[in-house]
Each structure stands twice: as C-alpha cells, then as structure tokens.
C-alpha cells in the first residue's frame, strides 16, 4: 500500500496509473475506520483496478460548536485496516495541504442541503461538497463509493457530480450495522455503556416504520408519531429531526406513494447519531 500526504505526490502516482489505463475506485473517509468503511473498500476492490482511500477530518464540515477537535482518530489502526481490506493507495493530507493560507473556493449544492442535517448543521454540506470536489479532482476516480448511512450526503455528492459534469460514477452502498441494529459510526465511540444501549432506539424506530408500511400504513404523520414514541421512551434520547421525504428531492411527503427516505437524527446524551431507511413504493 502506498501512503501519500502531499497532493503533488499522489497526483504523479495517479497520472502513471491513468497512463496504464487502470480504473480507479475511491472511498473518502474521516478515518477511525469500522466495518461500514471497510465494506466500501472491499466492494471498490471488486469493481475497480486500484482502490484509493482518503482519511481527512475535514474542518470545513464542522460547525464552530461541533466535535472537530474531539473527533476520534487512530492513524496506525486505520493503516492496518486499509492494508487488510486490499487498499492500494492511502491519502492522508494535512489541513494546510488541503486549505492553504488564502483558500477561498467552496462548492455549494442548493436546496437539498437546506433540510434534514443541513438545517441542523448550517454549512456542513458546503464543507462536504467542497472537500469531495477537491478529492475527486486530486484522485480522478472512475467510481466513488459512499454509504447509505449518510443518505443526504450521498445525494448531495451525486447531485454535485452530475451538475458539475464530473465523469465519476457515484455509488451508494448499504448501511452496515452492529448485531443489535445500531448503524456503525465512528461517533459510536463517544457513547458510554448506558448510552450505547439507548442508541438502538434509532434502529427500532425505523424498524417500526418499516413494519407499519408493510402493514399498509401510508400516512407519514402517523408513522412519525409512532417513531417519536419509541425514541421518547428512551430517557437519554432527544430528537433532532424525524422526516419522511421524497428520496430524490428530500421534500417532505404527507403520503408515502413513491420512493421515500425515512431519516432521523437523535441526540444520545452529547452524541448526535443519524440513521435512515429507503422505502420503494410503486
Ligand atoms: P465518514 O468517515 O463517517 O465520513 O464516512 C466515510 C464513508 O463511509 C461515507 O461514505 C459514509 O457514508 C460511509 N459509512 C459510514 N458509516 C457507514 C456504515 N455504517 N455503513 C456503510 N457505510 C458507512
């Protein structure tokens, strides 16, 4: 595995691979890797010749009161995991390499970033779109892989790639969960034992929604009401949002009569967790 910290060095290496007509698969991450990340890498390995992973805790996507400074980091552990997953290139730039002094350019995807996590975390998706656009330009992937766990993020990246005519196939892969249903996340490491148990309420509320839909319920308000009850029964949990929205536009829908995303963000103590499911109505 080749490890690069400088843009110039990885760019030269990528140029050689391109000259050899190798296809490049890319998995951008913020590190502290878990099975969710590794599933993307293993899939990338199956469908492209060379797998590039980036680890960069992107300051531009954290709000001033958010957890940038405390975000978990484990560079040595991550390197070992990448190696085991068959990663060919690991890119770990510093913040000053990505945002040198005098940096002024940002990418803003409109409208679909105003809702859900975008409403709770102003500026977050501008930071996400900017870093991914920069990494796409550096890595020049044929395919890039993202997790459905961050449904809105994946949609924003797909839209950015389409709108900016980036010739990159952006693929969303399924959410990897712990045995009790909790979606894997680097932030799960913030949870103490009691909070960890409480955190399963996100998954149970989504399971309830899925079951209601299977039994014929189509009324969003009713489904959200039952999801709320499950979360509110958990004393450590506080709802940020629960929404049922059109899977493409992220506009809220009152009746589930098309492909929809059921998404939520919940505070468990001081940790904000997100999860979602997609339901495909004909
Ligand atoms: P992060 O390091 O949290 O920025 O995530 C990097 C990539 O891994 C993103 O595309 C995430 O959507 C994806 N990811 C994170 N958690 C999971 C999970 N539990 N299952 C699948 N993909 C995930």
Coordinates of C-alpha atoms and ligand atoms in Angstrom, one line a residue:
X1 CA 0.0 0.0 0.0
X2 CA 1.3 3.4 -1.0
X3 CA 0.7 6.2 1.6
X4 CA 0.7 9.8 0.4
X5 CA 0.4 13.0 2.4
X6 CA 1.2 15.5 -0.4
X7 CA -1.1 16.3 -3.3
X8 CA 1.8 16.6 -5.8
X9 CA 3.0 13.1 -4.9
X10 CA -0.4 11.3 -5.2
X11 CA -1.1 13.2 -8.4
X12 CA 2.0 12.0 -10.0
X13 CA 1.2 8.4 -9.0
X14 CA -2.3 8.7 -10.3
X15 CA -1.1 10.0 -13.6
X16 CA 1.0 6.8 -14.0
X17 CA -2.0 4.6 -13.2
X18 CA -4.1 6.5 -15.7
X19 CA -1.4 6.0 -18.4
X20 CA -1.7 2.3 -17.7
X21 CA -5.5 2.5 -18.2
X22 CA -6.2 1.3 -14.7
X23 CA -9.7 2.1 -13.3
X24 CA -9.7 3.9 -10.0
X25 CA -12.1 3.4 -7.2
X26 CA -12.3 5.9 -4.4
X27 CA -13.5 5.8 -0.8
X28 CA -13.3 9.2 1.0
X29 CA -13.4 8.9 4.9
X30 CA -12.7 10.8 8.0
X31 CA -10.9 7.7 9.5
X32 CA -11.4 5.8 12.8
X33 CA -12.4 3.1 10.4
X34 CA -15.1 0.4 11.1
X35 CA -16.8 -2.3 9.1
X36 CA -19.0 0.3 7.3
X37 CA -16.0 1.9 5.8
X38 CA -14.3 -1.4 5.1
X39 CA -17.4 -2.7 3.3
X40 CA -17.0 0.2 0.8
X41 CA -13.3 -0.6 0.3
X42 CA -13.9 -4.3 -0.3
X43 CA -16.6 -3.5 -2.8
X44 CA -14.4 -1.0 -4.5
X45 CA -11.7 -3.7 -4.8
X46 CA -14.1 -5.9 -6.6
X47 CA -15.2 -3.5 -9.2
X48 CA -12.1 -1.3 -9.9
X49 CA -8.4 -2.0 -10.5
X50 CA -6.9 0.4 -7.9
X51 CA -8.6 1.4 -4.7
X52 CA -7.8 4.8 -3.2
X53 CA -8.9 5.7 0.4
X54 CA -8.6 9.1 1.9
X55 CA -8.5 9.9 5.6
X56 CA -9.1 13.5 6.3
X57 CA -11.0 15.0 9.2
X58 CA -12.3 17.9 7.2
X59 CA -12.5 21.1 9.3
X60 CA -14.8 22.8 6.8
X61 CA -17.7 20.5 7.5
X62 CA -17.7 21.0 11.3
X63 CA -19.6 23.9 12.9
X64 CA -17.8 26.0 15.5
X65 CA -19.5 24.2 18.4
X66 CA -19.1 20.7 16.9
X67 CA -16.7 17.9 17.6
X68 CA -13.8 18.6 15.2
X69 CA -11.2 18.7 18.0
X70 CA -12.5 15.5 19.7
X71 CA -13.3 13.5 16.6
X72 CA -11.8 10.1 17.1
X73 CA -8.5 9.4 15.3
X74 CA -6.4 6.2 15.0
X75 CA -4.0 6.5 12.2
X76 CA -1.9 3.4 12.9
X77 CA -5.1 1.2 13.4
X78 CA -6.6 2.7 10.2
X79 CA -3.5 1.9 8.1
X80 CA -3.6 -1.8 9.2
X81 CA -7.3 -2.0 8.4
X82 CA -6.8 -0.5 4.9
X83 CA -4.0 -2.9 4.2
X84 CA -6.2 -5.9 5.2
X85 CA -9.0 -4.6 3.0
X86 CA -6.7 -4.6 0.0
X87 CA -6.4 -0.8 -0.3
X88 CA -3.7 0.2 -2.8
X89 CA -3.3 3.9 -2.0
X90 CA -4.0 5.8 1.2
X91 CA -4.1 9.6 1.1
X92 CA -3.8 11.4 4.4
X93 CA -3.3 15.1 3.7
X94 CA -2.9 17.7 6.4
X95 CA -5.4 20.5 6.7
X96 CA -2.9 23.1 5.4
X97 CA -2.3 20.9 2.4
X98 CA -6.0 21.0 1.5
X99 CA -6.8 24.5 2.7
X100 CA -3.6 26.5 2.3
X101 CA -3.5 30.1 3.6
X102 CA -5.7 32.3 1.4
X103 CA -8.0 29.5 0.4
X104 CA -11.3 31.0 -0.9
X105 CA -13.3 28.5 -3.0
X106 CA -16.3 26.5 -1.9
X107 CA -18.9 24.3 -3.6
X108 CA -22.5 24.8 -2.6
X109 CA -25.2 22.4 -3.6
X110 CA -28.5 24.2 -3.1
X111 CA -32.0 23.2 -1.8
X112 CA -31.4 19.6 -0.9
X113 CA -28.9 20.9 1.7
X114 CA -31.4 23.2 3.4
X115 CA -33.3 20.3 5.0
X116 CA -32.6 17.5 7.5
X117 CA -28.9 17.5 8.6
X118 CA -28.4 20.7 6.5
X119 CA -31.0 22.5 8.7
X120 CA -29.4 21.3 11.9
X121 CA -25.8 21.8 10.8
X122 CA -25.6 25.0 8.7
X123 CA -22.6 25.0 6.3
X124 CA -22.0 21.3 6.9
X125 CA -22.8 20.2 3.3
X126 CA -20.9 23.1 1.8
X127 CA -17.8 21.7 3.6
X128 CA -18.6 18.2 2.5
X129 CA -19.2 19.1 -1.2
X130 CA -16.0 21.2 -1.2
X131 CA -13.7 18.5 0.2
X132 CA -15.2 15.8 -2.0
X133 CA -14.9 18.0 -5.1
X134 CA -11.2 18.7 -4.3
X135 CA -10.5 15.0 -3.5
X136 CA -12.3 14.0 -6.8
X137 CA -10.0 16.4 -8.7
X138 CA -6.9 15.0 -7.0
X139 CA -7.7 11.3 -7.1
X140 CA -9.5 11.4 -10.5
X141 CA -11.6 8.3 -9.8
X142 CA -13.7 6.4 -12.2
X143 CA -16.0 5.3 -9.4
X144 CA -16.6 6.7 -5.9
X145 CA -18.3 4.8 -3.1
X146 CA -20.4 6.2 -0.3
X147 CA -22.6 4.8 2.5
X148 CA -26.3 4.9 2.5
X149 CA -26.0 5.6 6.2
X150 CA -25.3 9.2 5.2
X151 CA -28.2 9.3 2.8
X152 CA -28.3 13.1 2.4
X153 CA -24.6 13.3 1.9
X154 CA -24.6 10.7 -0.8
X155 CA -27.4 12.5 -2.6
X156 CA -25.5 15.8 -2.4
X157 CA -22.4 14.2 -3.9
X158 CA -24.4 12.6 -6.7
X159 CA -26.0 16.0 -7.5
X160 CA -22.7 17.8 -7.4
X161 CA -21.1 15.3 -9.7
X162 CA -24.0 15.5 -12.1
X163 CA -24.3 19.3 -12.1
X164 CA -20.6 19.8 -12.5
X165 CA -20.3 17.3 -15.3
X166 CA -17.8 15.2 -13.3
X167 CA -17.3 12.0 -15.2
X168 CA -17.5 9.9 -12.0
X169 CA -19.9 7.1 -11.1
X170 CA -21.1 7.7 -7.6
X171 CA -22.4 4.6 -5.9
X172 CA -24.3 4.3 -2.6
X173 CA -23.8 1.1 -0.6
X174 CA -25.9 -0.4 2.2
X175 CA -25.6 0.6 5.8
X176 CA -23.5 -1.8 7.9
X177 CA -25.0 -2.3 11.4
X178 CA -23.9 -3.7 14.7
X179 CA -25.6 -7.0 15.7
X180 CA -28.3 -5.1 17.7
X181 CA -29.1 -2.9 14.7
X182 CA -27.2 0.3 15.6
X183 CA -25.7 1.8 12.4
X184 CA -21.9 1.7 12.6
X185 CA -20.3 5.1 13.0
X186 CA -17.0 6.5 14.3
X187 CA -19.1 8.6 16.7
X188 CA -20.4 5.5 18.4
X189 CA -17.1 5.5 20.3
X190 CA -18.4 8.6 22.2
X191 CA -21.2 6.5 23.8
X192 CA -20.8 5.2 27.4
X193 CA -22.4 1.8 28.2
X194 CA -25.8 3.2 29.1
X195 CA -25.9 5.5 26.0
X196 CA -24.8 2.6 23.8
X197 CA -27.9 0.6 24.8
X198 CA -30.1 3.7 24.4
X199 CA -28.7 4.3 20.9
X200 CA -30.6 1.3 19.5
X201 CA -33.8 3.3 19.6
X202 CA -33.0 4.9 16.2
X203 CA -32.9 1.4 14.6
X204 CA -36.1 0.3 16.5
X205 CA -38.0 3.4 15.4
X206 CA -37.0 2.7 11.7
X207 CA -37.9 -1.0 12.1
X208 CA -41.3 0.1 13.4
X209 CA -41.8 2.4 10.4
X210 CA -40.9 -0.4 8.1
X211 CA -43.4 -2.7 9.8
X212 CA -46.2 -0.1 9.6
X213 CA -45.6 0.4 5.9
X214 CA -45.6 -3.4 5.3
X215 CA -49.0 -3.5 7.1
X216 CA -50.3 -0.9 4.7
X217 CA -49.8 2.4 6.6
X218 CA -49.0 5.3 4.2
X219 CA -49.6 8.3 6.4
X220 CA -46.3 10.0 7.2
X221 CA -47.6 11.8 10.3
X222 CA -48.8 8.5 11.8
X223 CA -45.6 6.7 11.2
X224 CA -43.5 9.6 12.5
X225 CA -45.8 9.7 15.6
X226 CA -45.0 6.1 16.4
X227 CA -41.3 6.6 15.8
X228 CA -41.4 9.5 18.1
X229 CA -43.0 7.4 20.9
X230 CA -40.2 4.8 20.6
X231 CA -37.4 7.5 20.9
X232 CA -39.1 9.5 23.6
X233 CA -39.4 6.3 25.7
X234 CA -35.6 6.4 25.9
X235 CA -34.7 8.9 28.6
X236 CA -31.2 9.6 27.2
X237 CA -32.5 10.4 23.7
X238 CA -33.6 13.7 22.3
X239 CA -34.9 14.0 18.8
X240 CA -33.2 16.5 16.4
X241 CA -35.5 15.6 13.5
X242 CA -37.5 12.7 12.0
X243 CA -38.6 13.1 8.4
X244 CA -40.3 11.1 5.6
X245 CA -39.2 12.7 2.3
X246 CA -39.1 12.1 -1.4
X247 CA -35.9 10.0 -1.9
X248 CA -34.6 12.3 -4.7
X249 CA -35.7 15.9 -3.8
X250 CA -35.8 15.4 0.0
X251 CA -39.1 17.3 0.1
X252 CA -41.3 16.1 2.9
X253 CA -44.2 13.9 1.8
X254 CA -47.5 13.5 3.7
X255 CA -48.4 10.2 2.0
X256 CA -45.9 7.5 1.1
X257 CA -46.7 6.9 -2.5
X258 CA -43.2 6.8 -4.1
X259 CA -39.6 6.1 -3.3
X260 CA -39.1 7.7 0.1
X261 CA -36.4 8.1 2.7
X262 CA -37.3 7.8 6.3
X263 CA -34.5 9.6 8.1
X264 CA -33.7 10.8 11.6
X265 CA -31.1 12.4 13.8
X266 CA -31.2 11.9 17.5
X267 CA -29.0 13.1 20.4
X268 CA -28.0 10.4 22.8
X269 CA -26.5 12.4 25.6
X270 CA -24.0 14.7 23.9
X271 CA -23.6 12.5 20.8
X272 CA -25.7 13.2 17.7
X273 CA -26.5 10.0 15.7
X274 CA -28.2 9.6 12.3
X275 CA -29.9 6.7 10.5
X276 CA -32.3 6.1 7.7
X277 CA -34.1 3.5 5.5
X278 CA -35.3 3.8 2.0
X279 CA -38.8 2.5 1.1
X280 CA -39.6 1.9 -2.5
X281 CA -43.4 2.4 -3.2
X282 CA -44.7 1.8 -6.7
Ligands
LIG1 P1 -17.1 9.1 7.5 O1 -15.7 8.6 7.8 O2 -18.1 9.0 8.6 O3 -17.1 10.4 6.8 O4 -17.7 8.1 6.4 C1 -17.0 7.7 5.2 C2 -17.9 6.9 4.3 O5 -18.2 5.7 5.0 C3 -19.2 7.7 3.9 O6 -19.5 7.4 2.6 C4 -20.2 7.0 4.9 O7 -21.5 7.1 4.4 C5 -19.6 5.6 4.9 N1 -20.2 5.0 6.1 C6 -20.1 5.4 7.4 N2 -20.7 4.6 8.2 C7 -21.2 3.5 7.5 C8 -22.0 2.4 7.7 N3 -22.4 2.0 9.0 N4 -22.3 1.6 6.7 C9 -21.9 1.9 5.4 N5 -21.2 3.0 5.1 C10 -20.8 3.8 6.1

